[in-house]
mmCIF file of C-alpha atoms in Angstrom:
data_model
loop_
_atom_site.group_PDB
_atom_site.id
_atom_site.type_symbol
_atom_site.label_atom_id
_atom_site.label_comp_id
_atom_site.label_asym_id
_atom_site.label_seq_id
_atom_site.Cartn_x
_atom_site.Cartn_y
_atom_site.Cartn_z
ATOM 1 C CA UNK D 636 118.246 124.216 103.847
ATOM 2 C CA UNK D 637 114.574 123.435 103.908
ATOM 3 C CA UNK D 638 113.594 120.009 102.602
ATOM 4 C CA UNK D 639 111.475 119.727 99.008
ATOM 5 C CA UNK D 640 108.202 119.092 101.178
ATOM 6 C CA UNK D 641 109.195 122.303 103.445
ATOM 7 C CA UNK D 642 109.013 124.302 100.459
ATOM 8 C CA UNK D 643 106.657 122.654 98.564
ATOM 9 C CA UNK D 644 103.987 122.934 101.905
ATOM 10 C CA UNK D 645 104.882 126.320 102.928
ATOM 11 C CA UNK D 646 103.697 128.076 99.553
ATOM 12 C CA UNK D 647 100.799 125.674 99.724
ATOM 13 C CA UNK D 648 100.048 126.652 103.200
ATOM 14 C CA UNK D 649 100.434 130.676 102.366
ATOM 15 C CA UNK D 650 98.395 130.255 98.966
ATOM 16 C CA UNK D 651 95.476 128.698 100.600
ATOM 17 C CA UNK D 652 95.627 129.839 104.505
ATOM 18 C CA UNK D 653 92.874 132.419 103.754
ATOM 19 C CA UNK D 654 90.407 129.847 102.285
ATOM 20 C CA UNK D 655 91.694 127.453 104.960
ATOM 21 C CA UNK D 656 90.641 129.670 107.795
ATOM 22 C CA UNK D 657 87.084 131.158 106.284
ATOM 23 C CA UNK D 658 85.849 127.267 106.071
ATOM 24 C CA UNK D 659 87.366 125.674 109.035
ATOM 25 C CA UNK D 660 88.163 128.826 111.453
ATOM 26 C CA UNK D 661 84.259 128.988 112.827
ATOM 27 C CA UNK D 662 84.821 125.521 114.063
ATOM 28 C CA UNK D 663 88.664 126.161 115.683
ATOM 29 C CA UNK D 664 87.094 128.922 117.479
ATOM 30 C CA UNK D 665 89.462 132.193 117.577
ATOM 31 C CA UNK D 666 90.287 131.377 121.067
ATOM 32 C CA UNK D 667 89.825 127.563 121.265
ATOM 33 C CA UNK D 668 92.166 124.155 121.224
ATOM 34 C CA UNK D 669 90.566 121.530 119.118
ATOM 35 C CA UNK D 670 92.479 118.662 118.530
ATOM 36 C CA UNK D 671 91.302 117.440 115.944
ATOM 37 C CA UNK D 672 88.234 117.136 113.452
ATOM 38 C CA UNK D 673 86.131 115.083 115.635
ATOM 39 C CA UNK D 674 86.305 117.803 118.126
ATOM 40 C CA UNK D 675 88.294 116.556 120.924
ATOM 41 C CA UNK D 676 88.480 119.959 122.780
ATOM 42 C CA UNK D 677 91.603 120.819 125.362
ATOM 43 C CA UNK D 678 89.322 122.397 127.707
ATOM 44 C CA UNK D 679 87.377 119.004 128.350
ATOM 45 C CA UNK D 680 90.164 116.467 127.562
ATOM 46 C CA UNK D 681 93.449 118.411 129.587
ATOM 47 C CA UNK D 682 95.818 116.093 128.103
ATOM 48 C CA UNK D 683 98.501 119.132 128.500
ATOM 49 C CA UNK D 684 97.889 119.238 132.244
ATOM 50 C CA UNK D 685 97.731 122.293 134.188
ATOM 51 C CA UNK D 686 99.689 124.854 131.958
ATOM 52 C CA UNK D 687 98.585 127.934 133.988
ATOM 53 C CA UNK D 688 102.881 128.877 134.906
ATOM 54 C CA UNK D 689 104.216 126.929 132.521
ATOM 55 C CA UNK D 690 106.194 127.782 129.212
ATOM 56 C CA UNK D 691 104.072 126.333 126.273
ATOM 57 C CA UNK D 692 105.409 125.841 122.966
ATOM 58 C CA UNK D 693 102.927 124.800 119.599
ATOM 59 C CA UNK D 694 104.269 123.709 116.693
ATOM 60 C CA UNK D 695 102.552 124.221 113.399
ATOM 61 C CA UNK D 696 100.437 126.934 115.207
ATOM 62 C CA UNK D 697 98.246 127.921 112.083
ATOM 63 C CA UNK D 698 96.727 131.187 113.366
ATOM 64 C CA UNK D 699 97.650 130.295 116.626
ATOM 65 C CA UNK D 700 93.915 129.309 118.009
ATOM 66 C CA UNK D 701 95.606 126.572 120.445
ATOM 67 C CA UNK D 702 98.054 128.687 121.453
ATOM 68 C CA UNK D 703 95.561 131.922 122.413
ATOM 69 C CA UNK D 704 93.429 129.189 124.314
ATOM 70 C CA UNK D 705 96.520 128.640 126.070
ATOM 71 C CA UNK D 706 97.254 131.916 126.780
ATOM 72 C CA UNK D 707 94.093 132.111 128.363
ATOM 73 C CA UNK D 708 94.598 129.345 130.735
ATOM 74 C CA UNK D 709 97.466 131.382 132.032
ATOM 75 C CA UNK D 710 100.954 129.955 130.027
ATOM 76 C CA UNK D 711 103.494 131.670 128.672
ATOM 77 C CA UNK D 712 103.107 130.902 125.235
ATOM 78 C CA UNK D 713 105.604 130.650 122.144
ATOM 79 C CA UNK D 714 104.049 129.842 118.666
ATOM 80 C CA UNK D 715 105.837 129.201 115.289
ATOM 81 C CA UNK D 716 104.442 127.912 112.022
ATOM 82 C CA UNK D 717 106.113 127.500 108.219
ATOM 83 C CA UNK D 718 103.672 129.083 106.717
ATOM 84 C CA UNK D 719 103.707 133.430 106.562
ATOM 85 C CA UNK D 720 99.541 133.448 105.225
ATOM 86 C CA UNK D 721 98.737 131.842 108.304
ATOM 87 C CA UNK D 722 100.523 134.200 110.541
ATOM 88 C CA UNK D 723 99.018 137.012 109.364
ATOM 89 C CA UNK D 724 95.492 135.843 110.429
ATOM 90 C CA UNK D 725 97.303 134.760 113.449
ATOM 91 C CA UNK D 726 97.850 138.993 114.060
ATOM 92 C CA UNK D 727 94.651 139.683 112.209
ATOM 93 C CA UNK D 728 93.072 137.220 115.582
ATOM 94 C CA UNK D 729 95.348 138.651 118.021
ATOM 95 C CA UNK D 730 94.091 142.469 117.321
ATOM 96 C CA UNK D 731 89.988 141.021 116.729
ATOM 97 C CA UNK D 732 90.303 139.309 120.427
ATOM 98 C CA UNK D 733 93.414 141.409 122.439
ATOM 99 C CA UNK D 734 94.685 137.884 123.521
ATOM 100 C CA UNK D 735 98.228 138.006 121.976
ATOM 101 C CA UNK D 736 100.581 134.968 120.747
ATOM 102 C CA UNK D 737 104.477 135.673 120.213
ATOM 103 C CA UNK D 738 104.486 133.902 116.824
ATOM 104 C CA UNK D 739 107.655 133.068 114.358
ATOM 105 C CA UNK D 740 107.879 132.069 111.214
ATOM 106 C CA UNK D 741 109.882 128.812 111.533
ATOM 107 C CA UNK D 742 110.781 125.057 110.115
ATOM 108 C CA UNK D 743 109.646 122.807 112.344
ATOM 109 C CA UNK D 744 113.180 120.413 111.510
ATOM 110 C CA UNK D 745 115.302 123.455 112.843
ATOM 111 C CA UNK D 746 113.528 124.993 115.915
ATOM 112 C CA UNK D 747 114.686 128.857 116.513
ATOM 113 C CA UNK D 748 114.630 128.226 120.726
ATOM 114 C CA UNK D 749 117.152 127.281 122.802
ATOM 115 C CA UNK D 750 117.521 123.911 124.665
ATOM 116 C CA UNK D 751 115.199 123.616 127.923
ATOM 117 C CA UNK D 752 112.915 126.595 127.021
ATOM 118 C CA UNK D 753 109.918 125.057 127.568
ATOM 119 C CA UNK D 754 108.018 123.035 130.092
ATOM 120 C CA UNK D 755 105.291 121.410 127.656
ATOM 121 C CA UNK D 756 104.758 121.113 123.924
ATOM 122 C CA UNK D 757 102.134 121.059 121.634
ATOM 123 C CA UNK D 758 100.548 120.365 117.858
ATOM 124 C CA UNK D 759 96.957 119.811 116.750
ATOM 125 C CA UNK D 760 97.711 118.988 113.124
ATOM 126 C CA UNK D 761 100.759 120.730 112.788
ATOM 127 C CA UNK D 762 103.797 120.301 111.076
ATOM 128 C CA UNK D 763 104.228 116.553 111.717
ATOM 129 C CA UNK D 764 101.822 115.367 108.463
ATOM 130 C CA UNK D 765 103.740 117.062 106.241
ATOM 131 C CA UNK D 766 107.571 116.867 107.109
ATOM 132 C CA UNK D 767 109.760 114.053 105.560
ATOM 133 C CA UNK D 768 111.729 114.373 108.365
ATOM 134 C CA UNK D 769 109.460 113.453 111.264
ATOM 135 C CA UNK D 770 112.682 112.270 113.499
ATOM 136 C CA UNK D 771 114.211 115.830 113.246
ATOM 137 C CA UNK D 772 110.857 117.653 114.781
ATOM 138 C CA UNK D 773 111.458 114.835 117.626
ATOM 139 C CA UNK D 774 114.753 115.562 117.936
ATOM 140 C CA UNK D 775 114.395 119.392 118.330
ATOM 141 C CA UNK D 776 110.749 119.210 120.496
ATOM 142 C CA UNK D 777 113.351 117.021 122.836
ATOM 143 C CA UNK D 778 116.103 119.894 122.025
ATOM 144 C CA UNK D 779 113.624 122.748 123.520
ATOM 145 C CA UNK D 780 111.732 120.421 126.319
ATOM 146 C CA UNK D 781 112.770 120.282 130.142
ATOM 147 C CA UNK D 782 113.403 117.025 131.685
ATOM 148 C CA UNK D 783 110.062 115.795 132.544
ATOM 149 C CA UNK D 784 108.041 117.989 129.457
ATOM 150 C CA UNK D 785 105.159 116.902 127.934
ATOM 151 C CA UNK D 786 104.631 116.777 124.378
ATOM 152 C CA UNK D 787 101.498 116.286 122.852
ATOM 153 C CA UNK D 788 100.632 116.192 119.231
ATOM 154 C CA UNK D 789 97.484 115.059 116.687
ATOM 155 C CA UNK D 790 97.995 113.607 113.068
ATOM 156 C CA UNK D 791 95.460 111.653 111.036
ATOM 157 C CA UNK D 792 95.224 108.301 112.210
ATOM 158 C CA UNK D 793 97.491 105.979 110.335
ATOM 159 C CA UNK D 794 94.889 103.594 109.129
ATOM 160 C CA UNK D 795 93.234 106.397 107.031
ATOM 161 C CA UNK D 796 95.981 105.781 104.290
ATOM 162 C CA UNK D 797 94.325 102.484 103.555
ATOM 163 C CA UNK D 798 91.142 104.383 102.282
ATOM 164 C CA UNK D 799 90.211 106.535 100.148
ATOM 165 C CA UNK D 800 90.232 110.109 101.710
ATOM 166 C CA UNK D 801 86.605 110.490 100.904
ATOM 167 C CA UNK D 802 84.103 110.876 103.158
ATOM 168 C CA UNK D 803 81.009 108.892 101.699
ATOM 169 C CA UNK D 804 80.595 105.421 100.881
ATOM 170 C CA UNK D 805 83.647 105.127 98.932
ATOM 171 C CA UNK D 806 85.986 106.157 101.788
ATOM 172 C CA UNK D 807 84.706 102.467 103.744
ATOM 173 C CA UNK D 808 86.481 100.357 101.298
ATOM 174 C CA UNK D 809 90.306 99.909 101.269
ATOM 175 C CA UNK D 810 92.326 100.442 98.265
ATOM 176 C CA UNK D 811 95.695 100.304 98.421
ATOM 177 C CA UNK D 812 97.964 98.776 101.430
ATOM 178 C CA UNK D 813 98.525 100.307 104.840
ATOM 179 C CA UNK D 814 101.803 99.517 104.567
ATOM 180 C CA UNK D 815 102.912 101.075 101.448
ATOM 181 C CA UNK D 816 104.656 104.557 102.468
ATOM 182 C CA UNK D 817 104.310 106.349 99.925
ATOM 183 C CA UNK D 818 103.496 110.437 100.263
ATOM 184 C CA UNK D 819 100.970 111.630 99.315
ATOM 185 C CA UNK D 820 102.012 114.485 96.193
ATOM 186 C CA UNK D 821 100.102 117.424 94.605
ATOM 187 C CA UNK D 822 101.935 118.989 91.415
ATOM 188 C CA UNK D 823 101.408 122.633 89.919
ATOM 189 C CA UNK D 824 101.299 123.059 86.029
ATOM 190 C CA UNK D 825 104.657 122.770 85.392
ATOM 191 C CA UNK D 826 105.271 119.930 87.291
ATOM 192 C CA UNK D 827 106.650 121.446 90.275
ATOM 193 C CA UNK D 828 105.865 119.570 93.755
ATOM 194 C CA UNK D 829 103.021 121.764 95.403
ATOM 195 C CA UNK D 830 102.003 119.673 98.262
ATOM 196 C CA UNK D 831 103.082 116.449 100.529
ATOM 197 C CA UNK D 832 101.892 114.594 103.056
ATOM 198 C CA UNK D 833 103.505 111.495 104.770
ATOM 199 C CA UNK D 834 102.143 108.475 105.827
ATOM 200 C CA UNK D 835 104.011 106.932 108.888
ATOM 201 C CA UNK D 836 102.091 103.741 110.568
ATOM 202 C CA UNK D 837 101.727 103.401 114.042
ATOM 203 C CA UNK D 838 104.961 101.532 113.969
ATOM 204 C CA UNK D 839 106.914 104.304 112.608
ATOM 205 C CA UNK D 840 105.501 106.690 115.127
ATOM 206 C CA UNK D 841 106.389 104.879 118.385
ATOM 207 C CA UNK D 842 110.012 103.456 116.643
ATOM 208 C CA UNK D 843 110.550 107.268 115.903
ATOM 209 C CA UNK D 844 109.276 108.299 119.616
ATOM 210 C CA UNK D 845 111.211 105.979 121.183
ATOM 211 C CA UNK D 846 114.514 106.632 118.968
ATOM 212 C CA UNK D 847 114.127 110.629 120.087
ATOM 213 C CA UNK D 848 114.084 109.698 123.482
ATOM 214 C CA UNK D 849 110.385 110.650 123.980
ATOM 215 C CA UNK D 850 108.398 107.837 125.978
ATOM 216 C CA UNK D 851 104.872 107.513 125.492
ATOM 217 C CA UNK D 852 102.562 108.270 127.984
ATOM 218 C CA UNK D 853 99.537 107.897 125.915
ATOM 219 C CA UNK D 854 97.696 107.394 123.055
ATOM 220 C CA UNK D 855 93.838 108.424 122.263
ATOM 221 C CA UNK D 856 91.696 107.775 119.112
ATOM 222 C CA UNK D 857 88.643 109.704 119.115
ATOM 223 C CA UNK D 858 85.530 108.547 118.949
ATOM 224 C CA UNK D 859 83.237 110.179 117.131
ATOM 225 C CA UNK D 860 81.027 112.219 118.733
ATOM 226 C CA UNK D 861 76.378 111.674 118.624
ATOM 227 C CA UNK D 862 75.208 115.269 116.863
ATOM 228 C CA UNK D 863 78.484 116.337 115.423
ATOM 229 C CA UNK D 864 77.576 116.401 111.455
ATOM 230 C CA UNK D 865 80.208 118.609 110.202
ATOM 231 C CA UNK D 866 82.390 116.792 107.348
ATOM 232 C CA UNK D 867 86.221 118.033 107.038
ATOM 233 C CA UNK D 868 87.961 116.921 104.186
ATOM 234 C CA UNK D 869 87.846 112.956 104.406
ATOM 235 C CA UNK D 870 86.255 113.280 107.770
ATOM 236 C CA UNK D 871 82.627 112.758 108.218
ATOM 237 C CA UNK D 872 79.979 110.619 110.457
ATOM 238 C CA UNK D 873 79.774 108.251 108.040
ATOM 239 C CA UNK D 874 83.875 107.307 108.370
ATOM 240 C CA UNK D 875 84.125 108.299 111.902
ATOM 241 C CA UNK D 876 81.505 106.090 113.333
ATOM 242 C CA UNK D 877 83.262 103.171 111.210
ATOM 243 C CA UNK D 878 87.299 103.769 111.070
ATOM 244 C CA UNK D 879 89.103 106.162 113.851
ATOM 245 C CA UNK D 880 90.362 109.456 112.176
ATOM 246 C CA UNK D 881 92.763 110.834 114.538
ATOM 247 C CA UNK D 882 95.430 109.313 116.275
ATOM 248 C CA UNK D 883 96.829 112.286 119.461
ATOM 249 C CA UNK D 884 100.320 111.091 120.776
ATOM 250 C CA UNK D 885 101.395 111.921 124.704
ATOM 251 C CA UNK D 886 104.566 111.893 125.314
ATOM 252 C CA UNK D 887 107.158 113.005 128.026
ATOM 253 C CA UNK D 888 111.093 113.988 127.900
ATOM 254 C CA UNK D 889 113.569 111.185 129.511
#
């Protein structure tokens, strides 16, 4: 059964994925892996490896930008995300460009793929903000993986939750406690939970790594880059040059 933040995120997710895509999806690029608002791009930073061959698997695939990229490098691609409105621009892509993703609607605490499918994994802001369950999605991307896969994901870095997610002035100044863990909660009219987000420190992510049987191979915080000017939600030059924003994960199977 999904959880109360599975449901709560996946009508979110489908009221809001056409907004979601007209503001940010000139930026993801229809065929294009960003990792990330600072613009960490695949193509430069290859923290995948060579995928041309391989089965590739991305979780929380939006509409499936990462995954076309992918497809372009020559992988065999698979591509699931909770949310049906994003999907649909994920087939409204695939017939604007003719590169084609095999998507699926799916949870990403109960993956639809059977063990050892795939040879690398993937997620670029997917899934992993918003589950309450993060050891589950670590469980199953281990599930899915070969011995010896690669898993690679992005989530806001942890420190973020310290500040204010604005991105002038006000977002510089800590106000409540890193450690306090907390989701973040958005509530309709009646009440109803609408939206979460959870905030894990760096802590929790390596403890929950390590627990799954995942070892990490890496860990990058983007800098932010001279010229980019674009502000994303809490995201903007004035933050980035100050706090890191992004924290990307590399990990392999044991």
């Amino acid at each position: 059964m999904p959880s109360r933040s599975s449901r709560a995120n996946r009508g979110w997710w489908d009221g809001n994925a056409d907004d979601y895509q007209a503001e940010h999806g000139p930026f993801l690029r229809d065929t294009g892996f960003v990792w990330c608002p600072e613009g960490l791009d695949e193509a430069e930073a290859r923290l995948l490896g060579e995928v041309r061959g391989r089965d590739v698997l991305e979780i929380g695939c939006g509409a499936a930008q990462c995954a076309r990229w992918l497809v372009t490098q020559g992988a065999r691609v698979a591509a699931f995300d909770l949310s049906r409105g994003q999907l649909l621009h994920a087939r409204r892509i695939d017939e604007e460009t003719g590169v084609r993703v095999p998507v699926v609607q799916a949870d990403a605490e109960a993956l639809p793929f059977a063990p050892e499918s795939f040879d690398a994994a993937c997620s670029a802001f997917g899934a992993l903000p918003f589950v309450a369950d993060a050891a589950a999605v670590f469980g199953e991307v281990r599930r899915v993986l070969r011995p010896g896969g690669r898993f690679v994901f992005s989530v806001s870095h942890p420190i973020r939750w310290a500040f204010p997610d604005d991105p002038g002035p006000r977002g510089l100044t800590s106000d409540r406690s890193y450690f306090d863990r907390t989701p973040y909660e958005e509530r309709d009219e009646h009440g109803e939970l609408s939206y979460v987000e959870h905030h894990r420190t760096m802590g929790d992510w390596m403890s929950l790594l390590a627990a799954s049987g995942l070892a990490v191979t890496g860990l990058v915080e983007p800098e932010w880059p001279q010229g980019h000017e674009r502000v994303w939600g809490g995201w903007s030059p004035l933050r980035g040059r100050q706090l890191p924003g992004t924290a990307i994960f590399s990990c392999a199977r044991i």
